[in-house]
mmCIF file of C-alpha atoms in Angstrom:
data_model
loop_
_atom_site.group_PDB
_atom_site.id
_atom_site.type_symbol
_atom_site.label_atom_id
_atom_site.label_comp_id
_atom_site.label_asym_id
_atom_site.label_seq_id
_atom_site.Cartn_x
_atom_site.Cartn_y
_atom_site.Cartn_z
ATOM 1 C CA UNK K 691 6.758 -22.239 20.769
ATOM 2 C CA UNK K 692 5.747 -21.313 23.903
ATOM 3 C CA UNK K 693 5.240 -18.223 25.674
ATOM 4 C CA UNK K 694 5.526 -16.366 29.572
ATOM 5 C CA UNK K 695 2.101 -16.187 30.953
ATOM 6 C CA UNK K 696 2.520 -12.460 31.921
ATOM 7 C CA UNK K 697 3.279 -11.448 28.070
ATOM 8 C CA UNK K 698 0.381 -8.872 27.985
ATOM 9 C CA UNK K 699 -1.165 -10.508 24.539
ATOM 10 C CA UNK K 700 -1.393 -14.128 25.483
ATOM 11 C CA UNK K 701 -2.892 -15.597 28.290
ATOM 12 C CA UNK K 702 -2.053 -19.578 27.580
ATOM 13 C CA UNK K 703 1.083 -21.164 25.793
ATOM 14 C CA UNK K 704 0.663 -22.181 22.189
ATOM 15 C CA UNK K 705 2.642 -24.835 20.952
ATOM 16 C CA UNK K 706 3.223 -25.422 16.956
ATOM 17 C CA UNK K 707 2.350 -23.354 14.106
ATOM 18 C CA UNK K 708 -0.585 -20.271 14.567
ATOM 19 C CA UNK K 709 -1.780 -18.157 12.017
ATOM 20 C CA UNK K 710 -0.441 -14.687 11.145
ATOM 21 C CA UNK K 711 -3.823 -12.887 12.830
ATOM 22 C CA UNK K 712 -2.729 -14.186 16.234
ATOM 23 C CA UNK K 713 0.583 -12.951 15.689
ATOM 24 C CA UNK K 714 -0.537 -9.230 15.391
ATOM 25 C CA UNK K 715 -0.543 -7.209 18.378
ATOM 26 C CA UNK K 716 -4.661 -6.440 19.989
ATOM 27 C CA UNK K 717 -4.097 -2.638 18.832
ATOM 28 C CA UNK K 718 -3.646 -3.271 15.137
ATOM 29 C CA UNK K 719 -6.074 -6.025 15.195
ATOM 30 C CA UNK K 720 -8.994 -3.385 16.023
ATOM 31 C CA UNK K 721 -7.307 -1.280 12.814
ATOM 32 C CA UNK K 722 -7.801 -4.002 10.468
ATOM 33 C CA UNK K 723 -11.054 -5.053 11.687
ATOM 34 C CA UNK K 724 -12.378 -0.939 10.741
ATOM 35 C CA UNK K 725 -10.485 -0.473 8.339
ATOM 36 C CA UNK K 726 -8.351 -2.871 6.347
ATOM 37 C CA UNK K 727 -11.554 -4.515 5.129
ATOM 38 C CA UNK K 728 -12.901 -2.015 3.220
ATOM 39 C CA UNK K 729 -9.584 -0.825 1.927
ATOM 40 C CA UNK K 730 -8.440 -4.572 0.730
ATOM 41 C CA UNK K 731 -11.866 -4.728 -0.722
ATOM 42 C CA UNK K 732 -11.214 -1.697 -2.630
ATOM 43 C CA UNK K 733 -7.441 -2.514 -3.563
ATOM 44 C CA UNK K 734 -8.910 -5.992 -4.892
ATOM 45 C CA UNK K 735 -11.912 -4.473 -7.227
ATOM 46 C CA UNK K 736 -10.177 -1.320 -8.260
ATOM 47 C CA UNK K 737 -10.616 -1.935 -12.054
ATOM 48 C CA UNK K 738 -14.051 -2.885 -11.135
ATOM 49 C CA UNK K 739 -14.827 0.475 -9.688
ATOM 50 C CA UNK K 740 -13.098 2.729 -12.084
ATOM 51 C CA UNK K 741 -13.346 1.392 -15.165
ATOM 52 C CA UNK K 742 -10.165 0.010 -17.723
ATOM 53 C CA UNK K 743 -9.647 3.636 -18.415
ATOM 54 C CA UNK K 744 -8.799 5.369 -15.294
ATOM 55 C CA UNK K 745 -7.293 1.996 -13.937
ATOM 56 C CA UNK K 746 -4.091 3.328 -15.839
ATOM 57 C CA UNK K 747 -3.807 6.411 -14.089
ATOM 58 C CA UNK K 748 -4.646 6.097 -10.770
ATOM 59 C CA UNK K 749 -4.977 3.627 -7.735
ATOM 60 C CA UNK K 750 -6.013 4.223 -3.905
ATOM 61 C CA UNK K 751 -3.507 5.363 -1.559
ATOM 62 C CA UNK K 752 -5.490 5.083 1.886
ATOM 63 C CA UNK K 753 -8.470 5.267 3.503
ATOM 64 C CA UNK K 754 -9.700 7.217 6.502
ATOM 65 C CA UNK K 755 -12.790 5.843 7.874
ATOM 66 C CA UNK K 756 -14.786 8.266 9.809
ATOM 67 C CA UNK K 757 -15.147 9.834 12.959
ATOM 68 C CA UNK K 758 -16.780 13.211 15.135
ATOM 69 C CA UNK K 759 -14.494 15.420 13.328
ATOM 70 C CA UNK K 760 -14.123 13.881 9.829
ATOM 71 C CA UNK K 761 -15.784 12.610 7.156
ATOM 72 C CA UNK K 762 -14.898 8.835 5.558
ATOM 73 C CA UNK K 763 -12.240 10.085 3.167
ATOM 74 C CA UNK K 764 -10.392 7.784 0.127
ATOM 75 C CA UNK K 765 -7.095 9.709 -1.412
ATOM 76 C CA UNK K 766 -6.282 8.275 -4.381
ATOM 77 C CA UNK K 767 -2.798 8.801 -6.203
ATOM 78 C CA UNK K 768 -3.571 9.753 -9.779
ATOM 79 C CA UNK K 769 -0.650 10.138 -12.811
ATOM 80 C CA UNK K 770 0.423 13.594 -13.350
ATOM 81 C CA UNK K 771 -1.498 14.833 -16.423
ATOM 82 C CA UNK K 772 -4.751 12.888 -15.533
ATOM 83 C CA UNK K 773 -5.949 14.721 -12.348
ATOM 84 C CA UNK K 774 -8.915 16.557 -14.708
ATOM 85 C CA UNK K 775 -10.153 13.032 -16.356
ATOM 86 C CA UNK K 776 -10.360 11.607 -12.581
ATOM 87 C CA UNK K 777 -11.733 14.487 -10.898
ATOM 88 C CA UNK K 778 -14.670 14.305 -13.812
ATOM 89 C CA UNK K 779 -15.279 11.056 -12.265
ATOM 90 C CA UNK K 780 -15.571 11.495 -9.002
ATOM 91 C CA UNK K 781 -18.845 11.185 -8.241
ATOM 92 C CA UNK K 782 -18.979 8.203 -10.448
ATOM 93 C CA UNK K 783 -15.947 6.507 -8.220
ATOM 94 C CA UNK K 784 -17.978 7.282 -4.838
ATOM 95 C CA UNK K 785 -21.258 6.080 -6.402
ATOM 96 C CA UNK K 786 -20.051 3.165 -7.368
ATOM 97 C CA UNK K 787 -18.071 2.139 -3.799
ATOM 98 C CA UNK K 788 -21.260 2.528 -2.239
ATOM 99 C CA UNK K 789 -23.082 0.433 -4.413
ATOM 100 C CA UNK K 790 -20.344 -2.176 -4.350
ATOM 101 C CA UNK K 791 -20.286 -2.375 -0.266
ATOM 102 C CA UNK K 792 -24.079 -1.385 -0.186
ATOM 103 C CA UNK K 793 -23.719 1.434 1.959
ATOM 104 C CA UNK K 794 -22.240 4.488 2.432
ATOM 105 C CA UNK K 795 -18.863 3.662 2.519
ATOM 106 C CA UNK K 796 -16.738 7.021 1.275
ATOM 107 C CA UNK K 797 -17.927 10.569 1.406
ATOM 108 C CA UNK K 798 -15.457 12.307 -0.185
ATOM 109 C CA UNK K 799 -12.196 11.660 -2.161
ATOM 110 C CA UNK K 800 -8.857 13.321 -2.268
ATOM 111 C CA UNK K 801 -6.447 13.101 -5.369
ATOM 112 C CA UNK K 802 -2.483 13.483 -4.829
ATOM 113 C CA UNK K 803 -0.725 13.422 -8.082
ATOM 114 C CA UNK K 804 2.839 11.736 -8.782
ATOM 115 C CA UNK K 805 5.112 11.734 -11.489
ATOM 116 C CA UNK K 806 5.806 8.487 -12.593
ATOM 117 C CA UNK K 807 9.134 8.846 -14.793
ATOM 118 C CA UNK K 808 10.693 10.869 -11.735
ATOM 119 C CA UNK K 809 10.063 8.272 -9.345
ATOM 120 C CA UNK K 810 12.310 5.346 -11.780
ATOM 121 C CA UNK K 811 15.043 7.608 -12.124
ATOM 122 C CA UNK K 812 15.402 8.123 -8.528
ATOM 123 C CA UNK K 813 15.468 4.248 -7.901
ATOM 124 C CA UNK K 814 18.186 3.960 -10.593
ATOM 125 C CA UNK K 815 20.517 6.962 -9.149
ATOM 126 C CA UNK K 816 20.162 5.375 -6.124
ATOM 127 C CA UNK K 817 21.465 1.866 -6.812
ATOM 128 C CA UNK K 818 24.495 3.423 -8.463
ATOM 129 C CA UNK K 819 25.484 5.125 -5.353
ATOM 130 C CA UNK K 820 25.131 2.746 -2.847
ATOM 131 C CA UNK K 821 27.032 -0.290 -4.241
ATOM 132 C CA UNK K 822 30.548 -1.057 -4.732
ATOM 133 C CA UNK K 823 32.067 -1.333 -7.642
ATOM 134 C CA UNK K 824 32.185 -5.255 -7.573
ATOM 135 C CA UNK K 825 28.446 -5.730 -6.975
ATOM 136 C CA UNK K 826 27.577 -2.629 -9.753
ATOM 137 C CA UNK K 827 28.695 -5.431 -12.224
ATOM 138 C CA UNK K 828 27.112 -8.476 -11.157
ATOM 139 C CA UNK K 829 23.495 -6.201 -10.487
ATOM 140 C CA UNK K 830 24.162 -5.428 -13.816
ATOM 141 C CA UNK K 831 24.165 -8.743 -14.715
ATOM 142 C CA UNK K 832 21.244 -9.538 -13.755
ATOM 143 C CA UNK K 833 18.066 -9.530 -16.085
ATOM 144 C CA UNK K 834 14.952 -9.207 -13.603
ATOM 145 C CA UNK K 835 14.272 -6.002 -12.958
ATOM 146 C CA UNK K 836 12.657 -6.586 -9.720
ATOM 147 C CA UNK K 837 15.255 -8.358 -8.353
ATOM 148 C CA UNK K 838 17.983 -5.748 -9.380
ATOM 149 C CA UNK K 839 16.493 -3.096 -7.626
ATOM 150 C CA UNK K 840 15.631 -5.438 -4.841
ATOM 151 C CA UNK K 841 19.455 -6.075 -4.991
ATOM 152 C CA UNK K 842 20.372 -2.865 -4.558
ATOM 153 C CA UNK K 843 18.127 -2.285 -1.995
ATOM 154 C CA UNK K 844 20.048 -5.144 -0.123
ATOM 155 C CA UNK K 845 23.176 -3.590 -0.444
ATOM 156 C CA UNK K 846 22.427 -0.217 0.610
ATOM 157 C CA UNK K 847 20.565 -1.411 3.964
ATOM 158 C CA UNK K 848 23.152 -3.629 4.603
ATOM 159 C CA UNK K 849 25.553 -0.698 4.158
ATOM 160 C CA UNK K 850 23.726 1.564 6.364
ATOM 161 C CA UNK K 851 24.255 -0.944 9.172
#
């Protein structure tokens, strides 16, 4: 593949096959490098951090490193139910990210609650709606879940175009 020299992000051609960080535009490169480590790093040892009991209930959402007018903030999306057991544990959670990076890595957490059994239901209304008749039968047909509503997602994109 080769490229115009006057393309603002290269300045040579590059011929062949290039990995998926050169691909990424200098402005989300920067992002990653402050924060997508420590958020991957927290995705990756979640259970780790928060124990086989609240792993169940919640999981990290986002973090927001900090800056002059903020703080280093982690929400967290906790099950509907379980915001009291998690918010027991909070300083637990933060104690134990900044032992695991070995440095002050979050200052404060924020907790957003979801409903879990809503958010199915909506997924299966809306596969029902969006495809015809013919393809309701062979989705239905099908014995993956993933790939049913993955199905249906194809169909009502494609739909919308």
């Amino acid at each position: 593949m080769q490229y115009n020299k006057n393309f603002k992000q290269r300045n040579s051609s590059i011929q062949g096959l290039r990995s998926f960080r050169d691909t990424l535009p200098k402005k989300i490169k920067k992002i990653i490098d402050k924060k997508g480590h420590i958020y991957s790093e927290t995705l990756n040892n979640w259970k780790y951090i928060v124990g086989d009991e609240l792993f169940k209930y919640c999981y990290p959402k986002s973090f927001k490193n900090s800056n002059r007018f903020g703080v280093s903030t982690l929400v967290i999306m906790v099950k509907r139910g379980h915001e009291v057991d998690v918010e027991y544990s909070k300083q637990e959670i933060m104690d134990k990210m900044n032992n695991f990076f070995g440095y002050s890595v979050v200052e404060k957490l924020k907790f957003t609650s979801f409903n879990d059994e809503t958010e199915i239901s909506n997924v299966e209304t809306q596969t029902i709606n969006v495809t015809n008749n013919k393809f309701k039968e062979k989705i239905k047909d099908v014995k993956n879940d993933k790939l049913k509503k993955s199905l249906a997602e194809l169909t009502r994109v494609f739909r919308e175009k």
